[in-house]
Amino acid sequence: MHRNKVFAVLSFSSIAVLGLSACGSGADAGQESTTVLKVAFNQNASHPQAVAITELSEKLKEATDGAYELELFPDEQLGSQAETLELVQSGAVDMAIVAGPLMEAFNPDFSVLNLPYIYDSPEHQMSVLNDPEITGDLYNSLSDSENISVIGAYHGGVRNVYTTDGPVETPADLAGQKIRIISSDTNVSMMELMGGVGTPMPQGDVYTAIQSGVLNGAENNELIFADLGHSEIAPYYSYTKHLMIPDYLVANPAVLSAFTEDQREELTSLFTESVDSELASFDEKVTEAKKKAEESGATFHEADVDAFREAVAPLLEEKINNDVTKAIFDKIDAAR
């Protein structure tokens, strides 16, 4: 993707920003206009996070008396996650949902939240990631230095490995296999310790890469496996259960500074509600995705989770390496 698409998005967004003041919730001259905030998303509109954003928009518009609403752009319409993160920084896109590992490029301490096998459950993960006492300082570290405000985190599913040539039961089964990962040093190291070769790649390129043999597989949750058709070309889905990485809703700080204090409190409260509803719907979506994948010929397999947990243990020692990451990890551990 790429440069041309990003420039097109920048041009489109610049025009749209100029027109925001003209966006109205009604035709009456005396009625205040509605500011429509664009939200970039790389998955489809039926994904639990997309549904959560849509519901958040409706509630935010009502709570702010029509002052704000959100417009979701799914399916990488505004670019890959890495690209939309840059567009948020520049102000060309208001908000985006981006995977946790991408944040490590701006502050390496974010890696402590993306480590394998550190969350006991999705509920444990969300209780940690949306607790300002645990993550507030880390999230705030990007506002001034990187022009990124972290509103909060959504559950992004439990990630497992899927491959083209057979199930993966132990780290030895991944030997020499090129597995797509989200770009970060942490993920590259993790996949190496798991036995494979971590290959960073935008989500939109993965299907073709597996189909052509550039990749031997990928790692992700069941929704992505089924909805993006990966189950058709890498049909062996193995429950390594190695990651629960967060997906962050981020915004340009200027967007949030335009909110009144009351409006910002409403956004925070409503986002918390949307986290709960997104989490509640994820299990149902996983069941649907597994059925869909099986209908396309995929099979699901158990893996030796303890063997993989032991294999990646050195990564935790490497990444939990300063006062910030140690303090956050201790709080994660205490919240089990």
CSV table of C-alpha atoms in Angstrom, one decimal:
chain,number,residue,atom,x,y,z
A,1,MET,CA,0.0,0.0,0.0
A,2,HIS,CA,0.8,2.8,-0.6
A,3,ARG,CA,2.3,6.0,-0.9
A,4,ASN,CA,-0.4,7.0,-3.5
A,5,LYS,CA,-3.2,5.7,-1.2
A,6,VAL,CA,-1.8,7.6,1.8
A,7,PHE,CA,-1.6,10.8,-0.2
A,8,ALA,CA,-5.1,10.3,-1.4
A,9,VAL,CA,-6.2,9.8,2.2
A,10,LEU,CA,-4.4,13.0,3.2
A,11,SER,CA,-6.0,15.0,0.5
A,12,PHE,CA,-9.5,13.6,1.2
A,13,SER,CA,-9.1,14.2,4.9
A,14,SER,CA,-7.9,17.8,4.4
A,15,ILE,CA,-10.9,18.6,2.4
A,16,ALA,CA,-13.2,16.9,4.9
A,17,VAL,CA,-11.6,18.8,7.8
A,18,LEU,CA,-12.3,22.1,6.0
A,19,GLY,CA,-15.9,21.0,5.7
A,20,LEU,CA,-16.4,19.9,9.3
A,21,SER,CA,-18.0,23.2,10.4
A,22,ALA,CA,-20.6,22.8,7.7
A,23,CYS,CA,-21.6,19.3,8.9
A,24,GLY,CA,-24.9,19.7,10.6
A,25,SER,CA,-27.3,17.4,12.4
A,26,GLY,CA,-30.2,19.4,11.0
A,27,ALA,CA,-31.1,22.1,8.5
A,28,ASP,CA,-32.3,24.7,10.9
A,29,ALA,CA,-30.0,27.7,10.9
A,30,GLY,CA,-30.1,27.9,14.7
A,31,GLN,CA,-29.2,24.3,15.2
A,32,GLU,CA,-25.6,23.6,16.2
A,33,SER,CA,-23.5,21.5,13.8
A,34,THR,CA,-22.2,18.0,14.5
A,35,THR,CA,-18.5,17.4,14.3
A,36,VAL,CA,-18.0,14.0,12.6
A,37,LEU,CA,-14.8,12.3,13.7
A,38,LYS,CA,-13.3,9.7,11.3
A,39,VAL,CA,-12.2,6.4,12.8
A,40,ALA,CA,-9.9,4.2,10.8
A,41,PHE,CA,-10.2,0.4,11.2
A,42,ASN,CA,-8.5,-2.5,9.4
A,43,GLN,CA,-11.2,-5.1,9.9
A,44,ASN,CA,-14.8,-5.5,8.5
A,45,ALA,CA,-17.9,-3.7,9.8
A,46,SER,CA,-19.2,-6.8,11.6
A,47,HIS,CA,-16.2,-7.1,13.8
A,48,PRO,CA,-17.0,-6.6,17.6
A,49,GLN,CA,-14.8,-3.5,17.7
A,50,ALA,CA,-16.6,-2.0,14.7
A,51,VAL,CA,-19.9,-2.7,16.3
A,52,ALA,CA,-18.7,-1.2,19.6
A,53,ILE,CA,-17.5,2.0,17.8
A,54,THR,CA,-20.9,2.3,16.0
A,55,GLU,CA,-22.7,2.0,19.3
A,56,LEU,CA,-20.3,4.4,20.9
A,57,SER,CA,-21.0,7.0,18.2
A,58,GLU,CA,-24.7,6.8,18.7
A,59,LYS,CA,-24.4,7.3,22.5
A,60,LEU,CA,-21.8,10.0,22.2
A,61,LYS,CA,-24.0,12.0,19.8
A,62,GLU,CA,-26.9,11.8,22.3
A,63,ALA,CA,-24.7,12.5,25.3
A,64,THR,CA,-23.2,15.6,23.7
A,65,ASP,CA,-26.5,16.9,22.3
A,66,GLY,CA,-25.4,16.3,18.8
A,67,ALA,CA,-22.0,17.9,19.1
A,68,TYR,CA,-20.0,14.8,18.2
A,69,GLU,CA,-20.4,11.5,16.4
A,70,LEU,CA,-18.0,9.0,14.9
A,71,GLU,CA,-17.8,7.7,11.4
A,72,LEU,CA,-16.1,4.3,11.0
A,73,PHE,CA,-14.0,3.5,7.9
A,74,PRO,CA,-13.5,-0.3,8.0
A,75,ASP,CA,-11.5,-2.7,5.8
A,76,GLU,CA,-8.3,-0.5,5.6
A,77,GLN,CA,-10.2,2.1,3.6
A,78,LEU,CA,-7.9,4.8,5.1
A,79,GLY,CA,-4.7,2.6,5.0
A,80,SER,CA,-3.0,-0.1,7.1
A,81,GLN,CA,-2.8,0.3,10.8
A,82,ALA,CA,0.7,1.7,10.7
A,83,GLU,CA,-0.3,4.2,8.0
A,84,THR,CA,-3.4,5.4,9.8
A,85,LEU,CA,-1.4,5.8,13.0
A,86,GLU,CA,0.8,8.3,11.1
A,87,LEU,CA,-2.3,10.0,9.7
A,88,VAL,CA,-3.7,10.4,13.3
A,89,GLN,CA,-0.3,12.0,14.3
A,90,SER,CA,-0.6,14.5,11.4
A,91,GLY,CA,-4.2,15.2,12.1
A,92,ALA,CA,-5.4,14.0,8.7
A,93,VAL,CA,-7.4,11.2,10.5
A,94,ASP,CA,-9.1,11.9,13.8
A,95,MET,CA,-9.0,8.4,15.4
A,96,ALA,CA,-7.9,4.9,14.6
A,97,ILE,CA,-7.9,1.4,16.1
A,98,VAL,CA,-4.4,0.1,16.1
A,99,ALA,CA,-2.7,-3.0,17.5
A,100,GLY,CA,-0.6,-2.7,20.6
A,101,PRO,CA,2.8,-3.8,19.1
A,102,LEU,CA,2.8,-0.7,16.8
A,103,MET,CA,3.0,1.5,19.9
A,104,GLU,CA,6.4,0.1,20.8
A,105,ALA,CA,7.9,2.2,18.0
A,106,PHE,CA,7.0,5.3,19.9
A,107,ASN,CA,7.7,4.1,23.4
A,108,PRO,CA,9.4,0.7,23.9
A,109,ASP,CA,7.8,0.4,27.4
A,110,PHE,CA,4.5,-0.5,25.6
A,111,SER,CA,6.1,-3.9,25.0
A,112,VAL,CA,5.2,-5.0,28.6
A,113,LEU,CA,1.5,-5.0,27.6
A,114,ASN,CA,2.2,-7.1,24.5
A,115,LEU,CA,4.1,-10.0,26.0
A,116,PRO,CA,3.0,-13.6,25.6
A,117,TYR,CA,1.1,-15.4,28.3
A,118,ILE,CA,0.8,-12.5,30.8
A,119,TYR,CA,-3.0,-12.3,30.9
A,120,ASP,CA,-5.1,-15.1,32.5
A,121,SER,CA,-8.3,-14.1,30.6
A,122,PRO,CA,-9.8,-11.4,28.4
A,123,GLU,CA,-11.4,-10.0,31.6
A,124,HIS,CA,-8.0,-9.8,33.3
A,125,GLN,CA,-6.5,-8.1,30.3
A,126,MET,CA,-9.2,-5.4,30.0
A,127,SER,CA,-9.2,-4.7,33.8
A,128,VAL,CA,-5.5,-4.0,33.5
A,129,LEU,CA,-5.4,-2.0,30.3
A,130,ASN,CA,-8.2,0.3,31.1
A,131,ASP,CA,-7.1,1.1,34.7
A,132,PRO,CA,-5.4,4.6,34.7
A,133,GLU,CA,-3.6,3.6,37.9
A,134,ILE,CA,-1.8,0.9,35.9
A,135,THR,CA,-1.5,2.3,32.4
A,136,GLY,CA,-2.3,6.0,32.7
A,137,ASP,CA,1.3,7.3,32.7
A,138,LEU,CA,2.3,5.0,29.9
A,139,TYR,CA,-0.6,6.1,27.7
A,140,ASN,CA,0.0,9.8,28.5
A,141,SER,CA,3.7,9.5,27.5
A,142,LEU,CA,2.7,9.7,23.8
A,143,SER,CA,0.5,12.8,23.9
A,144,ASP,CA,3.2,15.5,23.8
A,145,SER,CA,6.1,13.6,22.3
A,146,GLU,CA,4.3,11.7,19.5
A,147,ASN,CA,1.0,13.5,19.0
A,148,ILE,CA,-1.0,10.4,20.0
A,149,SER,CA,-3.7,10.2,22.7
A,150,VAL,CA,-4.7,6.8,23.8
A,151,ILE,CA,-8.3,6.7,24.7
A,152,GLY,CA,-8.3,3.1,25.9
A,153,ALA,CA,-8.0,-0.5,24.8
A,154,TYR,CA,-10.3,-3.1,23.3
A,155,HIS,CA,-9.9,-6.9,23.6
A,156,GLY,CA,-8.4,-8.2,20.3
A,157,GLY,CA,-9.0,-11.9,20.8
A,158,VAL,CA,-6.6,-14.7,21.8
A,159,ARG,CA,-4.0,-15.2,19.1
A,160,ASN,CA,-3.0,-18.7,17.8
A,161,VAL,CA,-1.0,-20.0,15.0
A,162,TYR,CA,-2.4,-21.3,11.7
A,163,THR,CA,-0.4,-22.9,8.9
A,164,THR,CA,-0.6,-24.5,5.5
A,165,ASP,CA,1.1,-27.9,5.9
A,166,GLY,CA,-0.2,-29.4,9.2
A,167,PRO,CA,-1.0,-28.6,12.8
A,168,VAL,CA,1.5,-27.1,15.2
A,169,GLU,CA,1.7,-28.9,18.5
A,170,THR,CA,5.2,-28.0,19.8
A,171,PRO,CA,7.8,-25.4,19.0
A,172,ALA,CA,9.7,-27.9,16.9
A,173,ASP,CA,6.7,-28.0,14.5
A,174,LEU,CA,7.3,-24.3,13.6
A,175,ALA,CA,11.0,-24.8,12.6
A,176,GLY,CA,11.7,-22.9,9.4
A,177,GLN,CA,8.1,-21.7,9.0
A,178,LYS,CA,7.6,-18.1,8.0
A,179,ILE,CA,4.7,-16.8,10.1
A,180,ARG,CA,3.1,-13.4,9.7
A,181,ILE,CA,3.3,-11.2,12.8
A,182,ILE,CA,2.4,-7.6,13.6
A,183,SER,CA,5.5,-5.5,13.2
A,184,SER,CA,7.5,-5.1,16.4
A,185,ASP,CA,10.8,-6.3,17.8
A,186,THR,CA,8.9,-8.1,20.6
A,187,ASN,CA,6.9,-10.1,18.1
A,188,VAL,CA,9.9,-11.0,16.0
A,189,SER,CA,11.7,-12.3,19.1
A,190,MET,CA,8.6,-14.1,20.3
A,191,MET,CA,8.1,-16.0,17.1
A,192,GLU,CA,11.8,-16.9,16.9
A,193,LEU,CA,11.5,-18.4,20.5
A,194,MET,CA,8.3,-20.2,19.5
A,195,GLY,CA,10.4,-21.9,16.8
A,196,GLY,CA,9.3,-20.0,13.7
A,197,VAL,CA,10.5,-17.1,11.6
A,198,GLY,CA,8.5,-13.9,12.4
A,199,THR,CA,7.6,-12.0,9.2
A,200,PRO,CA,6.0,-8.5,9.7
A,201,MET,CA,3.4,-7.7,7.1
A,202,PRO,CA,0.3,-5.5,6.8
A,203,GLN,CA,-2.9,-7.5,7.3
A,204,GLY,CA,-4.1,-6.7,3.8
A,205,ASP,CA,-1.2,-8.5,2.2
A,206,VAL,CA,-1.3,-11.7,4.2
A,207,TYR,CA,-3.8,-13.7,2.1
A,208,THR,CA,-1.8,-13.4,-1.1
A,209,ALA,CA,1.5,-14.0,0.7
A,210,ILE,CA,0.2,-17.3,2.1
A,211,GLN,CA,-1.4,-18.3,-1.1
A,212,SER,CA,1.8,-17.7,-3.1
A,213,GLY,CA,4.0,-19.4,-0.5
A,214,VAL,CA,5.8,-16.3,0.7
A,215,LEU,CA,4.4,-17.2,4.1
A,216,ASN,CA,3.7,-20.6,5.7
A,217,GLY,CA,1.0,-19.1,7.9
A,218,ALA,CA,0.1,-16.4,10.4
A,219,GLU,CA,-1.0,-15.9,14.0
A,220,ASN,CA,-4.3,-14.3,14.9
A,221,ASN,CA,-7.7,-14.9,16.4
A,222,GLU,CA,-10.5,-17.0,14.9
A,223,LEU,CA,-12.4,-14.0,13.6
A,224,ILE,CA,-9.5,-12.9,11.3
A,225,PHE,CA,-8.8,-16.5,10.4
A,226,ALA,CA,-12.4,-17.0,9.1
A,227,ASP,CA,-13.4,-13.5,7.9
A,228,LEU,CA,-10.3,-12.8,5.8
A,229,GLY,CA,-10.5,-16.2,4.2
A,230,HIS,CA,-7.2,-17.4,5.7
A,231,SER,CA,-8.9,-20.7,6.7
A,232,GLU,CA,-9.1,-21.6,3.0
A,233,ILE,CA,-5.4,-21.4,2.4
A,234,ALA,CA,-3.8,-22.1,5.8
A,235,PRO,CA,-6.5,-24.5,7.2
A,236,TYR,CA,-4.6,-25.9,10.3
A,237,TYR,CA,-5.5,-23.7,13.3
A,238,SER,CA,-3.5,-24.6,16.4
A,239,TYR,CA,-4.3,-23.4,19.9
A,240,THR,CA,-1.0,-22.0,21.0
A,241,LYS,CA,-2.8,-19.3,22.9
A,242,HIS,CA,0.3,-17.2,23.0
A,243,LEU,CA,-1.0,-13.7,22.9
A,244,MET,CA,-3.8,-11.4,23.9
A,245,ILE,CA,-2.5,-8.1,22.5
A,246,PRO,CA,-4.6,-4.9,23.0
A,247,ASP,CA,-6.2,-2.9,20.2
A,248,TYR,CA,-6.0,0.8,21.1
A,249,LEU,CA,-8.5,3.5,20.2
A,250,VAL,CA,-6.2,6.4,19.6
A,251,ALA,CA,-6.8,10.0,18.6
A,252,ASN,CA,-5.0,13.2,17.7
A,253,PRO,CA,-4.6,15.2,20.9
A,254,ALA,CA,-6.1,18.3,19.2
A,255,VAL,CA,-9.3,16.3,18.6
A,256,LEU,CA,-9.7,15.6,22.3
A,257,SER,CA,-8.7,19.1,23.4
A,258,ALA,CA,-11.7,20.5,21.5
A,259,PHE,CA,-14.0,18.6,23.8
A,260,THR,CA,-15.4,20.4,26.8
A,261,GLU,CA,-14.6,18.8,30.2
A,262,ASP,CA,-18.1,17.3,30.4
A,263,GLN,CA,-17.9,16.0,26.8
A,264,ARG,CA,-14.5,14.3,27.5
A,265,GLU,CA,-16.0,12.7,30.6
A,266,GLU,CA,-18.9,11.4,28.6
A,267,LEU,CA,-16.5,10.0,26.0
A,268,THR,CA,-14.4,8.2,28.7
A,269,SER,CA,-17.5,6.8,30.3
A,270,LEU,CA,-19.1,5.6,27.1
A,271,PHE,CA,-15.8,4.1,25.9
A,272,THR,CA,-15.7,2.0,29.1
A,273,GLU,CA,-19.3,0.8,28.3
A,274,SER,CA,-18.2,-0.1,24.8
A,275,VAL,CA,-15.3,-2.1,26.1
A,276,ASP,CA,-17.7,-4.2,28.1
A,277,SER,CA,-20.1,-4.8,25.2
A,278,GLU,CA,-17.2,-5.6,22.8
A,279,LEU,CA,-15.8,-8.2,25.2
A,280,ALA,CA,-19.3,-9.7,25.7
A,281,SER,CA,-19.8,-10.2,22.0
A,282,PHE,CA,-16.4,-11.6,21.2
A,283,ASP,CA,-17.1,-15.2,22.4
A,284,GLU,CA,-20.2,-15.3,20.3
A,285,LYS,CA,-18.3,-14.1,17.2
A,286,VAL,CA,-15.6,-16.7,17.9
A,287,THR,CA,-18.2,-19.5,17.8
A,288,GLU,CA,-19.5,-18.2,14.5
A,289,ALA,CA,-16.1,-17.8,13.0
A,290,LYS,CA,-15.1,-21.4,13.9
A,291,LYS,CA,-18.2,-22.7,12.2
A,292,LYS,CA,-17.5,-20.6,9.1
A,293,ALA,CA,-13.9,-21.8,9.0
A,294,GLU,CA,-14.8,-25.4,9.4
A,295,GLU,CA,-17.2,-25.1,6.5
A,296,SER,CA,-14.4,-23.9,4.4
A,297,GLY,CA,-12.3,-27.0,5.3
A,298,ALA,CA,-10.3,-25.7,8.3
A,299,THR,CA,-9.5,-27.9,11.3
A,300,PHE,CA,-8.8,-26.9,14.9
A,301,HIS,CA,-6.1,-28.5,17.0
A,302,GLU,CA,-4.8,-28.3,20.6
A,303,ALA,CA,-1.1,-27.4,21.1
A,304,ASP,CA,1.3,-28.0,24.0
A,305,VAL,CA,0.7,-24.6,25.6
A,306,ASP,CA,3.2,-25.3,28.4
A,307,ALA,CA,6.0,-26.0,26.0
A,308,PHE,CA,5.3,-22.7,24.2
A,309,ARG,CA,5.1,-20.8,27.5
A,310,GLU,CA,8.4,-22.1,28.6
A,311,ALA,CA,10.0,-21.4,25.2
A,312,VAL,CA,9.1,-17.6,25.3
A,313,ALA,CA,10.0,-17.1,29.0
A,314,PRO,CA,13.3,-15.5,28.1
A,315,LEU,CA,11.4,-12.7,26.3
A,316,LEU,CA,9.7,-11.6,29.5
A,317,GLU,CA,13.0,-11.3,31.2
A,318,GLU,CA,14.4,-9.3,28.3
A,319,LYS,CA,11.5,-6.9,28.0
A,320,ILE,CA,10.7,-6.3,31.7
A,321,ASN,CA,13.9,-4.4,32.1
A,322,ASN,CA,13.4,-1.1,33.8
A,323,ASP,CA,11.4,0.5,36.7
A,324,VAL,CA,8.4,1.4,34.4
A,325,THR,CA,7.9,-2.1,32.9
A,326,LYS,CA,8.6,-3.8,36.2
A,327,ALA,CA,6.0,-1.7,38.0
A,328,ILE,CA,3.4,-2.3,35.3
A,329,PHE,CA,4.1,-6.1,35.2
A,330,ASP,CA,3.8,-6.3,39.0
A,331,LYS,CA,0.4,-4.7,38.8
A,332,ILE,CA,-0.7,-7.0,36.0
A,333,ASP,CA,0.4,-10.0,38.1
A,334,ALA,CA,-1.4,-8.6,41.2
A,335,ALA,CA,-4.6,-8.2,39.2
A,336,ARG,CA,-4.9,-11.9,38.3
